[in-house]
Short mmCIF file of C-alpha atoms in Angstrom, two decimals:
data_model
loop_
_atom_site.label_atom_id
_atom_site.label_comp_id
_atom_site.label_asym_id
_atom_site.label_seq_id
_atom_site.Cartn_x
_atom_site.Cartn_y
_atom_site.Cartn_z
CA UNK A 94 17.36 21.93 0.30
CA UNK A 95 16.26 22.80 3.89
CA UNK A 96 12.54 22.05 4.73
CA UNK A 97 11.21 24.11 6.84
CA UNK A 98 7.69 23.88 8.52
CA UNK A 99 5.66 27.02 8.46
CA UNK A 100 4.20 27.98 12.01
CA UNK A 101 0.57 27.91 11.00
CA UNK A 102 0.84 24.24 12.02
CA UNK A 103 0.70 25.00 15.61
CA UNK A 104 1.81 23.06 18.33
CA UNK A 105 -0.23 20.09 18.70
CA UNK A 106 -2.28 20.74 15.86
CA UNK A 107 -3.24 17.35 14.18
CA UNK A 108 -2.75 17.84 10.55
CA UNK A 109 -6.42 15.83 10.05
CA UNK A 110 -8.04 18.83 11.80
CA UNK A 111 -6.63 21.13 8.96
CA UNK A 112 -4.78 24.54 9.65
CA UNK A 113 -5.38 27.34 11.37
CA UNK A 114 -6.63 30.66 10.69
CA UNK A 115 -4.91 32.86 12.86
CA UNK A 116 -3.24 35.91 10.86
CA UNK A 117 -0.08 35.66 9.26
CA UNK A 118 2.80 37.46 10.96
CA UNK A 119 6.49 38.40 9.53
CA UNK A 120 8.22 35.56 11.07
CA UNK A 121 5.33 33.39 9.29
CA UNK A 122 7.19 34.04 5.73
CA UNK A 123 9.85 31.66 4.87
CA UNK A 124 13.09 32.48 3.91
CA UNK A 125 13.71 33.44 0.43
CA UNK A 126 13.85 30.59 -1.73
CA UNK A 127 13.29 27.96 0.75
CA UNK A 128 11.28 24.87 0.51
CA UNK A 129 8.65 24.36 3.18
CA UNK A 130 6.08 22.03 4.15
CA UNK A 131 3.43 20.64 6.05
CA UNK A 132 4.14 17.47 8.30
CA UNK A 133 2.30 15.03 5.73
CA UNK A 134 4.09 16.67 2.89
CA UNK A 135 7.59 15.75 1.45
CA UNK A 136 9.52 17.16 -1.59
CA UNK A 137 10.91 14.00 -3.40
CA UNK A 138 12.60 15.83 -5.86
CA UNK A 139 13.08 18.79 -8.33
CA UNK A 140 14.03 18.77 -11.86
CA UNK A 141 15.23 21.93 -13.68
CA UNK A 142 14.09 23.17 -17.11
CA UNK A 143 16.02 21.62 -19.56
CA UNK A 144 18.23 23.82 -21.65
CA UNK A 145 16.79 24.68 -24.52
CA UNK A 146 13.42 26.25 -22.93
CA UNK A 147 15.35 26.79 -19.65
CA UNK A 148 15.29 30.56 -20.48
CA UNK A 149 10.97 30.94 -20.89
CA UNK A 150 8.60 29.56 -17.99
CA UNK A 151 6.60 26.56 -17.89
CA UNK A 152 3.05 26.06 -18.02
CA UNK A 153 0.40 23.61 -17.95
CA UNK A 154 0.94 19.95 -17.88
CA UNK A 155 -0.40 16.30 -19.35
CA UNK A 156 0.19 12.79 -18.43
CA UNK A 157 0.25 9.53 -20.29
CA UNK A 158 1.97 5.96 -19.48
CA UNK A 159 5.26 6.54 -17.69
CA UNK A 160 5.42 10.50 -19.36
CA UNK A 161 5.11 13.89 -18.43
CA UNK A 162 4.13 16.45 -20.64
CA UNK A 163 5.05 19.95 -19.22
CA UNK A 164 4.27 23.14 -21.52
CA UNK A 165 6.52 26.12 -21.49
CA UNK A 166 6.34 29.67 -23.36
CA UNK A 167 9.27 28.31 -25.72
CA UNK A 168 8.08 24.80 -26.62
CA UNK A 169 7.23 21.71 -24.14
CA UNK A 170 9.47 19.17 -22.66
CA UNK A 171 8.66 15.29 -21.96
CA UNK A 172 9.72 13.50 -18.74
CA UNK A 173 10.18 10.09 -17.98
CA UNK A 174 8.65 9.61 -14.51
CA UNK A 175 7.99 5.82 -14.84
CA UNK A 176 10.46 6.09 -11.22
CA UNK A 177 9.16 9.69 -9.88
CA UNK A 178 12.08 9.56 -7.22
CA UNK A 179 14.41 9.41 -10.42
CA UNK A 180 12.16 11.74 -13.09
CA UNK A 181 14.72 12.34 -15.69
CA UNK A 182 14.06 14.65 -19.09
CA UNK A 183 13.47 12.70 -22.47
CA UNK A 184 13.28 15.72 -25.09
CA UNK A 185 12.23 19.13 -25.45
CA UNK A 186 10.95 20.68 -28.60
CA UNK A 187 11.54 24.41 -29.13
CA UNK A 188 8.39 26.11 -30.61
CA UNK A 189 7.77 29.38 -29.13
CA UNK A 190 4.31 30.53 -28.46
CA UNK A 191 2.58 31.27 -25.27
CA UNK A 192 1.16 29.48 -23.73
CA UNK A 193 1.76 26.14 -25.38
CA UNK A 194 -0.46 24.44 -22.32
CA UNK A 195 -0.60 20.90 -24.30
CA UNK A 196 -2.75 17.98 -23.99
CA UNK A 197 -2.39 13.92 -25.22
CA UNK A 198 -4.48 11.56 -26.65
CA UNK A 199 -2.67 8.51 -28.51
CA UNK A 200 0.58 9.57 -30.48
CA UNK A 201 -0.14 13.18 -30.39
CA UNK A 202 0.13 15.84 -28.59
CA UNK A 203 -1.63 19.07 -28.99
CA UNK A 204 -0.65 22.72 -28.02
CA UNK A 205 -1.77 25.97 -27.21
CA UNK A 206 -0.78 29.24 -29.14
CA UNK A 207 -1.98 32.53 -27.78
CA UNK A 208 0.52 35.29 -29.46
CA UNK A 209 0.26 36.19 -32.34
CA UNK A 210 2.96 34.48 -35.22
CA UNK A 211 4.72 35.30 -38.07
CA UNK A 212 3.77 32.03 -39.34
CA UNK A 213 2.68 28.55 -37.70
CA UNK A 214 6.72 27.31 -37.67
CA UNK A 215 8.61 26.49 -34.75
CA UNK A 216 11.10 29.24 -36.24
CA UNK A 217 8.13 31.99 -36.38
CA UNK A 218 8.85 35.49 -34.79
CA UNK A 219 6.12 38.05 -33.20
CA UNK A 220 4.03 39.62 -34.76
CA UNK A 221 0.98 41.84 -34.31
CA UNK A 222 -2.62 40.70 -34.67
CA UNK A 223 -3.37 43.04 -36.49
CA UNK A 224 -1.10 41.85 -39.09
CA UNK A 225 -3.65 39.61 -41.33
CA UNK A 226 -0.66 37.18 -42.19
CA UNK A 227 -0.03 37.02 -38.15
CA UNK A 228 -0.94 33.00 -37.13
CA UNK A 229 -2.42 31.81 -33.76
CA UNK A 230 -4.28 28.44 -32.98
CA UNK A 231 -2.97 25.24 -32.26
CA UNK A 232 0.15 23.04 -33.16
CA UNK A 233 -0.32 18.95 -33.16
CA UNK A 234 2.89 17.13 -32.82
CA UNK A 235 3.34 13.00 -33.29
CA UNK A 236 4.93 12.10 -29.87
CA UNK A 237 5.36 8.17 -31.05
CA UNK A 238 8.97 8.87 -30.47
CA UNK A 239 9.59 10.20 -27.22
CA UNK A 240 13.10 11.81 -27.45
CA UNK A 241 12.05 13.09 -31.33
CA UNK A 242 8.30 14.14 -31.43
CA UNK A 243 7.44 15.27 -34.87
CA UNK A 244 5.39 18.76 -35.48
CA UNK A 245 2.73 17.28 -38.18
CA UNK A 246 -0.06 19.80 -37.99
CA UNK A 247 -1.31 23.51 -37.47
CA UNK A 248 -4.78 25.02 -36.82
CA UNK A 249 -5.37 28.78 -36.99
CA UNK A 250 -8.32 29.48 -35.01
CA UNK A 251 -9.89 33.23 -34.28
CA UNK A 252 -8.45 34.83 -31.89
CA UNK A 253 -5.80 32.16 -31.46
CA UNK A 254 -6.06 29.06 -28.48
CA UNK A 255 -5.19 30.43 -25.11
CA UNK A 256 -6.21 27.22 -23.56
CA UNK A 257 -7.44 23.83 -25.27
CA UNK A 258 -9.62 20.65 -23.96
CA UNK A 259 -10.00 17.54 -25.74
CA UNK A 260 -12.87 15.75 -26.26
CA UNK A 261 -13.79 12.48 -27.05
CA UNK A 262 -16.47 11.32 -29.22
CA UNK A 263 -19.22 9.27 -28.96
CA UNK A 264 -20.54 6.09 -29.61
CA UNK A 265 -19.15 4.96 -33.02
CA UNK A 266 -17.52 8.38 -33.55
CA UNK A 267 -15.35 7.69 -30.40
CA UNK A 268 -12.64 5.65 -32.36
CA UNK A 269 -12.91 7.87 -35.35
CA UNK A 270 -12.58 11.10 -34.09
CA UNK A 271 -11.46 13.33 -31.14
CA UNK A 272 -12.62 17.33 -30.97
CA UNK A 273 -10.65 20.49 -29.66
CA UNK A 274 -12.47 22.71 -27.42
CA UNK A 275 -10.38 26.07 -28.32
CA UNK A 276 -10.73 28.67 -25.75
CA UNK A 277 -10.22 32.15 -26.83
CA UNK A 278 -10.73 35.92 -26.24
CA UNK A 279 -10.19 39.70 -26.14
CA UNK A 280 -11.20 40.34 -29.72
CA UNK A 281 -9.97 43.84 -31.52
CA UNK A 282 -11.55 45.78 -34.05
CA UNK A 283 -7.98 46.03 -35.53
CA UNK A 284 -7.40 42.46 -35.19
CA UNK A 285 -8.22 40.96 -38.57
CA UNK A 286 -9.14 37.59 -37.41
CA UNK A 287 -10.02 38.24 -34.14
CA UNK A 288 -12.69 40.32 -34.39
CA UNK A 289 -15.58 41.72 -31.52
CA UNK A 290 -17.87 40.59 -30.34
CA UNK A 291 -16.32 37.06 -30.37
CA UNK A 292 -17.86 35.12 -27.56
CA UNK A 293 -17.31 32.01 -29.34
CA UNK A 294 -15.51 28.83 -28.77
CA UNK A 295 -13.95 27.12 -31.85
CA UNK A 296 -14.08 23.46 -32.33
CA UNK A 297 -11.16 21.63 -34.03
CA UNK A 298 -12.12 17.70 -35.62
CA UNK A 299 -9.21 15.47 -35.51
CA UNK A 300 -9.41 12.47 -37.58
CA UNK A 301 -7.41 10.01 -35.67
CA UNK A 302 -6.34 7.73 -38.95
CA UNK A 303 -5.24 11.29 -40.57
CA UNK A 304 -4.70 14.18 -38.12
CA UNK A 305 -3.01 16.28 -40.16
CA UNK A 306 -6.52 16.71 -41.76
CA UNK A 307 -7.50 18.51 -38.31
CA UNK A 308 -9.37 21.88 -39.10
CA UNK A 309 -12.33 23.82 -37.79
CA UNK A 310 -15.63 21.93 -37.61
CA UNK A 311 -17.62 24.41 -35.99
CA UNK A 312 -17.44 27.70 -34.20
CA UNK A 313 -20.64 28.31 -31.34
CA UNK A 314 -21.51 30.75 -29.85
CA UNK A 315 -21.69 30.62 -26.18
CA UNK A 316 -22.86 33.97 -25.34
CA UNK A 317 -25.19 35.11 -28.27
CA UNK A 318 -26.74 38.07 -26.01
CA UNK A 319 -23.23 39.23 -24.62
CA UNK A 320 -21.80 37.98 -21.15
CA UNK A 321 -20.83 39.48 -17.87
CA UNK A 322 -19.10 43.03 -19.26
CA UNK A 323 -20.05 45.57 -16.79
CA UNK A 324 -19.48 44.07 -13.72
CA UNK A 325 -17.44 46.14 -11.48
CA UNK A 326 -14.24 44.89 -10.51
CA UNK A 327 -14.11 42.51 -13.67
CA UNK A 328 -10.18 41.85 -15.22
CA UNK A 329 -12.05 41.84 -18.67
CA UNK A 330 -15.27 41.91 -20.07
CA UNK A 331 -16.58 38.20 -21.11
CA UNK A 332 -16.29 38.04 -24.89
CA UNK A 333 -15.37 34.39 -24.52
CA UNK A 334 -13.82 31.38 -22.16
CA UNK A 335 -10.60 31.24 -20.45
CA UNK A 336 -10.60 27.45 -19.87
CA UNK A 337 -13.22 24.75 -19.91
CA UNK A 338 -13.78 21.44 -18.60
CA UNK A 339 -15.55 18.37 -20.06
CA UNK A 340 -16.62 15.28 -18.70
CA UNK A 341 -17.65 13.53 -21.46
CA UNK A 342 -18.78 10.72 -20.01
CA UNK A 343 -21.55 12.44 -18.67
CA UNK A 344 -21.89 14.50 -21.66
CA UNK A 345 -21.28 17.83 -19.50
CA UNK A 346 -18.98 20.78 -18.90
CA UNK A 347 -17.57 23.53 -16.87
CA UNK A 348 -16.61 26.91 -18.66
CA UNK A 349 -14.66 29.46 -16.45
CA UNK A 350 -15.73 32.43 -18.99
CA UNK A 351 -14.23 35.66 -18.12
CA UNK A 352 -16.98 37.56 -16.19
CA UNK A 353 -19.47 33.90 -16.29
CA UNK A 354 -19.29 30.55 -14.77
CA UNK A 355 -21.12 28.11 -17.56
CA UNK A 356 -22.49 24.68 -17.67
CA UNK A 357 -22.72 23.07 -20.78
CA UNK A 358 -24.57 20.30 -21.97
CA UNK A 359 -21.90 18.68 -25.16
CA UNK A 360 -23.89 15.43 -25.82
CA UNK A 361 -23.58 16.90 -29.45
CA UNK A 362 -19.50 17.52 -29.77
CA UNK A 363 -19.82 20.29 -32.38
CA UNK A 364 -22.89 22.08 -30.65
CA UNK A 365 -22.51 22.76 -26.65
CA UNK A 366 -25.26 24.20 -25.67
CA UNK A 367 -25.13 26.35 -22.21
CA UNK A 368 -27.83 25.15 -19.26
CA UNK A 369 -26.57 27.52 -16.52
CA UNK A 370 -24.47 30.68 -16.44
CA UNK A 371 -23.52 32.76 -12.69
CA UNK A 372 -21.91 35.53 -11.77
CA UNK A 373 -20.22 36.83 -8.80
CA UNK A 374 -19.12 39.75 -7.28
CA UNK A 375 -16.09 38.73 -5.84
CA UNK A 376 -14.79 37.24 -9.00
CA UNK A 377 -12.48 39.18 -11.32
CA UNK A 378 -11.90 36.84 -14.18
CA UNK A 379 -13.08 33.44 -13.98
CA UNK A 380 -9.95 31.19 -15.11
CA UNK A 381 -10.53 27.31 -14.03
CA UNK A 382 -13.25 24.34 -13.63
CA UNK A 383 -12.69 21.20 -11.62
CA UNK A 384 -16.02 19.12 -11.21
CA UNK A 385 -16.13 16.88 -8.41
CA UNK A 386 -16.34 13.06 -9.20
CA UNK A 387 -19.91 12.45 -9.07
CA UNK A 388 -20.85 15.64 -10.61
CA UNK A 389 -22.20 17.09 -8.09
CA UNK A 390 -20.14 19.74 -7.28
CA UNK A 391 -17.69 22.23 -9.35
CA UNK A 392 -14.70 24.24 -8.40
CA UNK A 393 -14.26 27.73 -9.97
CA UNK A 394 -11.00 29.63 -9.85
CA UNK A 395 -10.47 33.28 -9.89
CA UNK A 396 -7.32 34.78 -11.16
CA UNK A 397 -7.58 38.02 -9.79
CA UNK A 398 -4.92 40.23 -10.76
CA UNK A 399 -4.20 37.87 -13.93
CA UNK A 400 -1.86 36.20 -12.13
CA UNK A 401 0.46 38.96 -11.18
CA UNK A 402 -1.16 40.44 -8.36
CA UNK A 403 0.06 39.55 -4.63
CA UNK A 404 -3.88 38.61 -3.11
CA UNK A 405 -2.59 36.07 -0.96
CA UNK A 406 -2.84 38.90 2.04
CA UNK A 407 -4.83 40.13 4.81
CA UNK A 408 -5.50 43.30 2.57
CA UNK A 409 -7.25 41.32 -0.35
CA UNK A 410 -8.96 39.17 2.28
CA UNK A 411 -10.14 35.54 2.12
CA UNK A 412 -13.43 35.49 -0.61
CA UNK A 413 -11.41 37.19 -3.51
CA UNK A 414 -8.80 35.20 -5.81
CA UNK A 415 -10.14 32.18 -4.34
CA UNK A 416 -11.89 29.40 -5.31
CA UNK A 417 -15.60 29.39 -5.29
CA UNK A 418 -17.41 25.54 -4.46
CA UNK A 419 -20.91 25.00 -6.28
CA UNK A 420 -23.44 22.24 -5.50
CA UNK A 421 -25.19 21.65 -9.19
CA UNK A 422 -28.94 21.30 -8.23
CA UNK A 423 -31.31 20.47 -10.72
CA UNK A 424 -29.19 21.13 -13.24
CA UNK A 425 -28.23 24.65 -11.37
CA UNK A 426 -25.24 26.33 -10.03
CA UNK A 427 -25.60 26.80 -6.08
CA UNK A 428 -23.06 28.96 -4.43
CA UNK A 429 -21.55 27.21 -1.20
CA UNK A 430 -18.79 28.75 0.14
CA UNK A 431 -15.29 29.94 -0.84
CA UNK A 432 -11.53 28.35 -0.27
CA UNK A 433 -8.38 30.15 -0.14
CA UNK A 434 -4.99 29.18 1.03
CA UNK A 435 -4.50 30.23 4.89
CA UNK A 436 -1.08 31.05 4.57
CA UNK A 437 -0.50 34.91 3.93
CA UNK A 438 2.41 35.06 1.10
CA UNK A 439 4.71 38.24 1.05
CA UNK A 440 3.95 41.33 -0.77
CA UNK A 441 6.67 40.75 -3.49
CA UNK A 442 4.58 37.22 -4.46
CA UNK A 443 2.09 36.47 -6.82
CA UNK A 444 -0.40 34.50 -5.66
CA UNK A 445 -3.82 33.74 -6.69
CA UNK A 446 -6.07 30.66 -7.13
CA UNK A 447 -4.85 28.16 -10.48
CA UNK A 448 -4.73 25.48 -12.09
CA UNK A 449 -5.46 21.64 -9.83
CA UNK A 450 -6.57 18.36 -10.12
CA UNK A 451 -8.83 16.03 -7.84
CA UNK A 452 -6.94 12.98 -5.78
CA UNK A 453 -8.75 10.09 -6.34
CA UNK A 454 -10.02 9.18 -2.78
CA UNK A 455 -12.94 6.69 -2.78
CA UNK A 456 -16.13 8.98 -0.73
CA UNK A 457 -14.12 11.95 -0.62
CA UNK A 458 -13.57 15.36 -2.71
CA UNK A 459 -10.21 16.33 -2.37
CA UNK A 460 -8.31 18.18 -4.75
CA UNK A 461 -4.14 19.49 -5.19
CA UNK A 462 -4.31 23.01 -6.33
CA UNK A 463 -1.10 25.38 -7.78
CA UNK A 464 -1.04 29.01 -6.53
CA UNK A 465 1.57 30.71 -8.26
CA UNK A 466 3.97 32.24 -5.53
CA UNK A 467 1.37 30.07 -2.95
CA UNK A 468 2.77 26.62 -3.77
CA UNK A 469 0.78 23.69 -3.90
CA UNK A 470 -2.49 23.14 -2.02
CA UNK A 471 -4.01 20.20 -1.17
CA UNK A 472 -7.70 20.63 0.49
CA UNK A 473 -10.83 18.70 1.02
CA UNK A 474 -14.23 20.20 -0.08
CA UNK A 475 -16.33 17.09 0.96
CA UNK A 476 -18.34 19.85 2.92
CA UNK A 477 -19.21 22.02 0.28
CA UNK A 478 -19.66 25.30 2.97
CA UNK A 479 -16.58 23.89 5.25
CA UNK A 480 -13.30 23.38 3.10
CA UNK A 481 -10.22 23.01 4.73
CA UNK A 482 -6.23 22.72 3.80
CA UNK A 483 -4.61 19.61 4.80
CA UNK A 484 -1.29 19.76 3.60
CA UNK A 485 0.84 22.18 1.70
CA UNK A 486 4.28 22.56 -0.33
CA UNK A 487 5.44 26.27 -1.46
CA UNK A 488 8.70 27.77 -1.56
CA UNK A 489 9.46 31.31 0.22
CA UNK A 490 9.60 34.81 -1.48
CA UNK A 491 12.36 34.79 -4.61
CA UNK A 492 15.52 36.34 -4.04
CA UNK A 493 15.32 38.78 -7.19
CA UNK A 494 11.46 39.54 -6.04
CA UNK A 495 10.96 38.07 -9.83
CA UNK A 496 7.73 36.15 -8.76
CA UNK A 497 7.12 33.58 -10.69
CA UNK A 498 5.78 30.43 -9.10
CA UNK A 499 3.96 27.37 -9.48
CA UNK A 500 1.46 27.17 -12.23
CA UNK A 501 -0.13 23.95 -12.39
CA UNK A 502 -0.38 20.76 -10.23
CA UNK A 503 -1.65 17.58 -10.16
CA UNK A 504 -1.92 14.02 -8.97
CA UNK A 505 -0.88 11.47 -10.98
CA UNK A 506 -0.65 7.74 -9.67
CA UNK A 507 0.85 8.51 -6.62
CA UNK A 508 2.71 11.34 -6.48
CA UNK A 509 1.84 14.91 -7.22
CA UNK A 510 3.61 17.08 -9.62
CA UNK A 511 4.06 20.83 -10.19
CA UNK A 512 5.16 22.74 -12.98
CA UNK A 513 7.08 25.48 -11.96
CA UNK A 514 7.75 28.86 -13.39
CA UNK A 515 11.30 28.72 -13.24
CA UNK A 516 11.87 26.43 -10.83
CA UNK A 517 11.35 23.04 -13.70
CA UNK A 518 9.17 20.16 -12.55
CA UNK A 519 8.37 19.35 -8.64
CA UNK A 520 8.04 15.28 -7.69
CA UNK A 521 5.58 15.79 -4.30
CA UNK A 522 4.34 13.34 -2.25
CA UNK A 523 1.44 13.52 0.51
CA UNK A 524 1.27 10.88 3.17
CA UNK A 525 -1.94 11.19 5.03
CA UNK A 526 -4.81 8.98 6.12
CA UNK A 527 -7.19 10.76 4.10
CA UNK A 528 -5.29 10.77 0.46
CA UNK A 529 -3.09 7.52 0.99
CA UNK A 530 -6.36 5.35 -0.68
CA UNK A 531 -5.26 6.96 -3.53
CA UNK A 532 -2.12 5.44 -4.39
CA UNK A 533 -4.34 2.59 -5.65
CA UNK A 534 -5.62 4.23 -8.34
CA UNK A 535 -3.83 3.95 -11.27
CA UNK A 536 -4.58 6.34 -14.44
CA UNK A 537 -3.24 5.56 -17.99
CA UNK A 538 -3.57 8.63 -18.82
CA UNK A 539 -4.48 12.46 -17.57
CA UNK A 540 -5.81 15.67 -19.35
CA UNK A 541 -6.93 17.67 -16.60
CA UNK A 542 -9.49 19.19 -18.33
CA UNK A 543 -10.79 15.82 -19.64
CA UNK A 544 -12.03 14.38 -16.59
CA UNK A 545 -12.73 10.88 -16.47
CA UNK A 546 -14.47 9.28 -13.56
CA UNK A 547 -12.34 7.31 -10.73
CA UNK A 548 -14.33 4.29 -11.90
CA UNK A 549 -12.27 4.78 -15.27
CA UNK A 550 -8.93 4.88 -13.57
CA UNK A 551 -10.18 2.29 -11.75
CA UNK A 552 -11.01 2.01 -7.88
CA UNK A 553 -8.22 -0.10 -6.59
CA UNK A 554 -7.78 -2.92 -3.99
CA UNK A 555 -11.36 -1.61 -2.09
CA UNK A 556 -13.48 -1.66 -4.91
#
């Protein structure tokens, strides 16, 4: 496919000093369905959905050994990318329910269900929530066998599982036990098991010598006095949290709630308790948490517009469906400054800040980013009040103006990979002076929302 560069890299303009931020003109917009890049960037290759769930979208991804996990409204698909020049499709499972984000841990996998079920079957139909049959909650499959995983386990939880962390336990519990951070919301009076005020997470126990004996363990309540709900602007009203974050090794997390940005303290798995909470103006619906590696720092996302919304323009302007960078202060959240992509994205594209990952460069906070219709960012927030893009992948406006996008992207021993709407997996790779320590890093495994330290992964050939 041609690769185009997009003018914003100006002539002469030394891809370490980032881009530019001189407004975005017609000729600035790539050509409908056209790859482009920055210099340091290179598309390595593209894999299309496989057939059976080539007719839904894909979502959120997960890593482990030589596999890809990659989630997808009808089921979720596993890639062998042990050669990520040659990523070839092992298996995909059909089991529809959005959003089926998934994460690993071991032999099994687990999965997000958001929409309301006629049961918790792989051959389940829609069906209202206010049905009091109607299932939501999680699925667990046994991945042992790559090309046959094996669906071994459901988990109705209220108000169903939009998104899901794992957790590991502690101490003694740590090879006993891992824990399910469900993340749910928008509770109905005529939903039967999804009722108001909500503002809960719900925490699933896994046994790891029987996980088919999952089930709720315990259901706090993050916001006991209400959240953010009359904000002005807001998407929704908080009545719980779109995605969280854990690093349990420091016995912390991040909750992008709605209306609220949280910390959390989880040194007790079953009973987070919250030691900071912000608002901000210029935030519609909090959606994502990235902490930095020491901690120091965390990312918020906004989704303004849900996701659907073209914000990516001079209209919507540059602190709103952007990322927000916090310094965490004694223990508090201190607003920094804001990113957002400099490239202006047509009116027919959803774009908006998602889902990312750090790359793990030694002295350095530098994170890959999806943005729907936006592409793939990568961008260095080692200045907390100075980010700055220093490379970039997207694709131009679609054809059919059927938006769409990328939805989730992350680095992954070397190479960076993005789940695309309809477009199937993207292999990326970023050759640049300040990322390339990173190719000595090697993970074993990768749940976004889990964050482990670089230490973990281990440092490399400069340790």
């Amino acid at each position: 496919m041609l690769n185009l560069r997009r003018t914003l890299f100006a002539a002469g303009a030394a891809v370490a000093l980032g881009l530019t931020t001189m407004p975005a003109v017609a000729a600035d917009i790539p050509p409908p369905d056209t790859v482009v890049t920055s210099p340091n960037v290179t598309h390595v290759l593209n894999i299309p959905k496989p057939a059976p769930i080539a007719a839904t979208i894909n979502t959120d991804m997960a890593f482990q050994g030589d596999y890809a996990y990659v989630g997808n409204y009808g089921g979720f698909s596993i890639y062998d990318i042990r050669n990520p020049k040659k990523a070839t499709p092992v298996s995909s499972v059909v089991c529809p329910g959005s959003q089926m984000d998934v994460t690993v841990y071991g032999n099994l996998l687990f999965s997000a269900v958001d929409s309301s079920r006629s049961d918790d079957s792989c051959n389940s139909t829609a069906l209202s929530a206010d049905h009091k049959e109607a299932w939501e909650g999680i699925r667990i499959f046994d991945i042992s066998d790559k090309a046959a995983p094996k669906y071994i386990k459901s988990v109705e939880t209220n108000c169903g599982s939009h998104t899901l962390t794992l957790v590991p336990g502690k101490g003694w519990d740590k090879k006993k036990n891992v824990y399910i951070y469900v993340q749910s919301y928008n509770p109905n009076a005529t939903f039967p098991d999804c009722q108001p005020p909500h503002d809960k997470l719900s925490i699933v126990k896994v046994p790891l010598k029987d996980p088919t004996a999952a089930a709720v363990a315990a259901t706090p309540v993050v916001f006991p006095d209400g959240g953010n709900e009359t904000q002005p602007g807001l998407l929704l009203p908080t009545s719980g949290c779109h995605d969280i974050t854990v690093y349990a090794e420091k016995d912390i997390a991040a909750g992008a709630c709605m209306g609220d940005g949280v910390l959390f303290d989880i040194s007790d798995r079953l009973n987070p308790k919250v030691t900071a909470r912000t608002t901000d103006p210029n935030f519609a619906f909090w959606h994502s948490a990235t902490f930095s590696n020491d901690a120091r720092k965390v990312i918020f996302t906004d989704e303004l517009g849900g996701g659907g919304a073209a914000t990516c323009n001079e209209a919507t302007g540059p602190n709103r469906g952007a990322d927000a960078i916090y310094d965490i202060s004694r223990g508090k959240l201190v607003f920094k400054s804001y990113f957002k992509i400099p490239r202006y994205q047509a009116d027919s594209e959803n774009c908006v800040a998602h889902n990312g990952s750090l790359i793990p460069v030694k002295g350095k906070d530098i994170m890959v980013q999806a943005w729907y219709m936006g592409g793939v960012s990568i961008w260095d927030f080692t200045n907390s009040a100075a980010p700055r893009e220093i490379g970039y992948f997207e694709r131009g406006p679609r054809a059919d103006n059927s938006g769409g996008g990328v939805w989730s992207a992350y680095y992954y021993n070397g190479y960076i990979y993005a789940s695309d709407f309809h477009q199937g997996l993207e292999v990326i790779k970023i050759n640049d002076r300040l990322t390339n320590g990173a190719d000595r890093v090697h993970a074993d495994q990768l749940n976004v929302q889990t964050q482990q330290s670089y230490r973990e992964w281990g440092w490399g050939h400069d340790d």
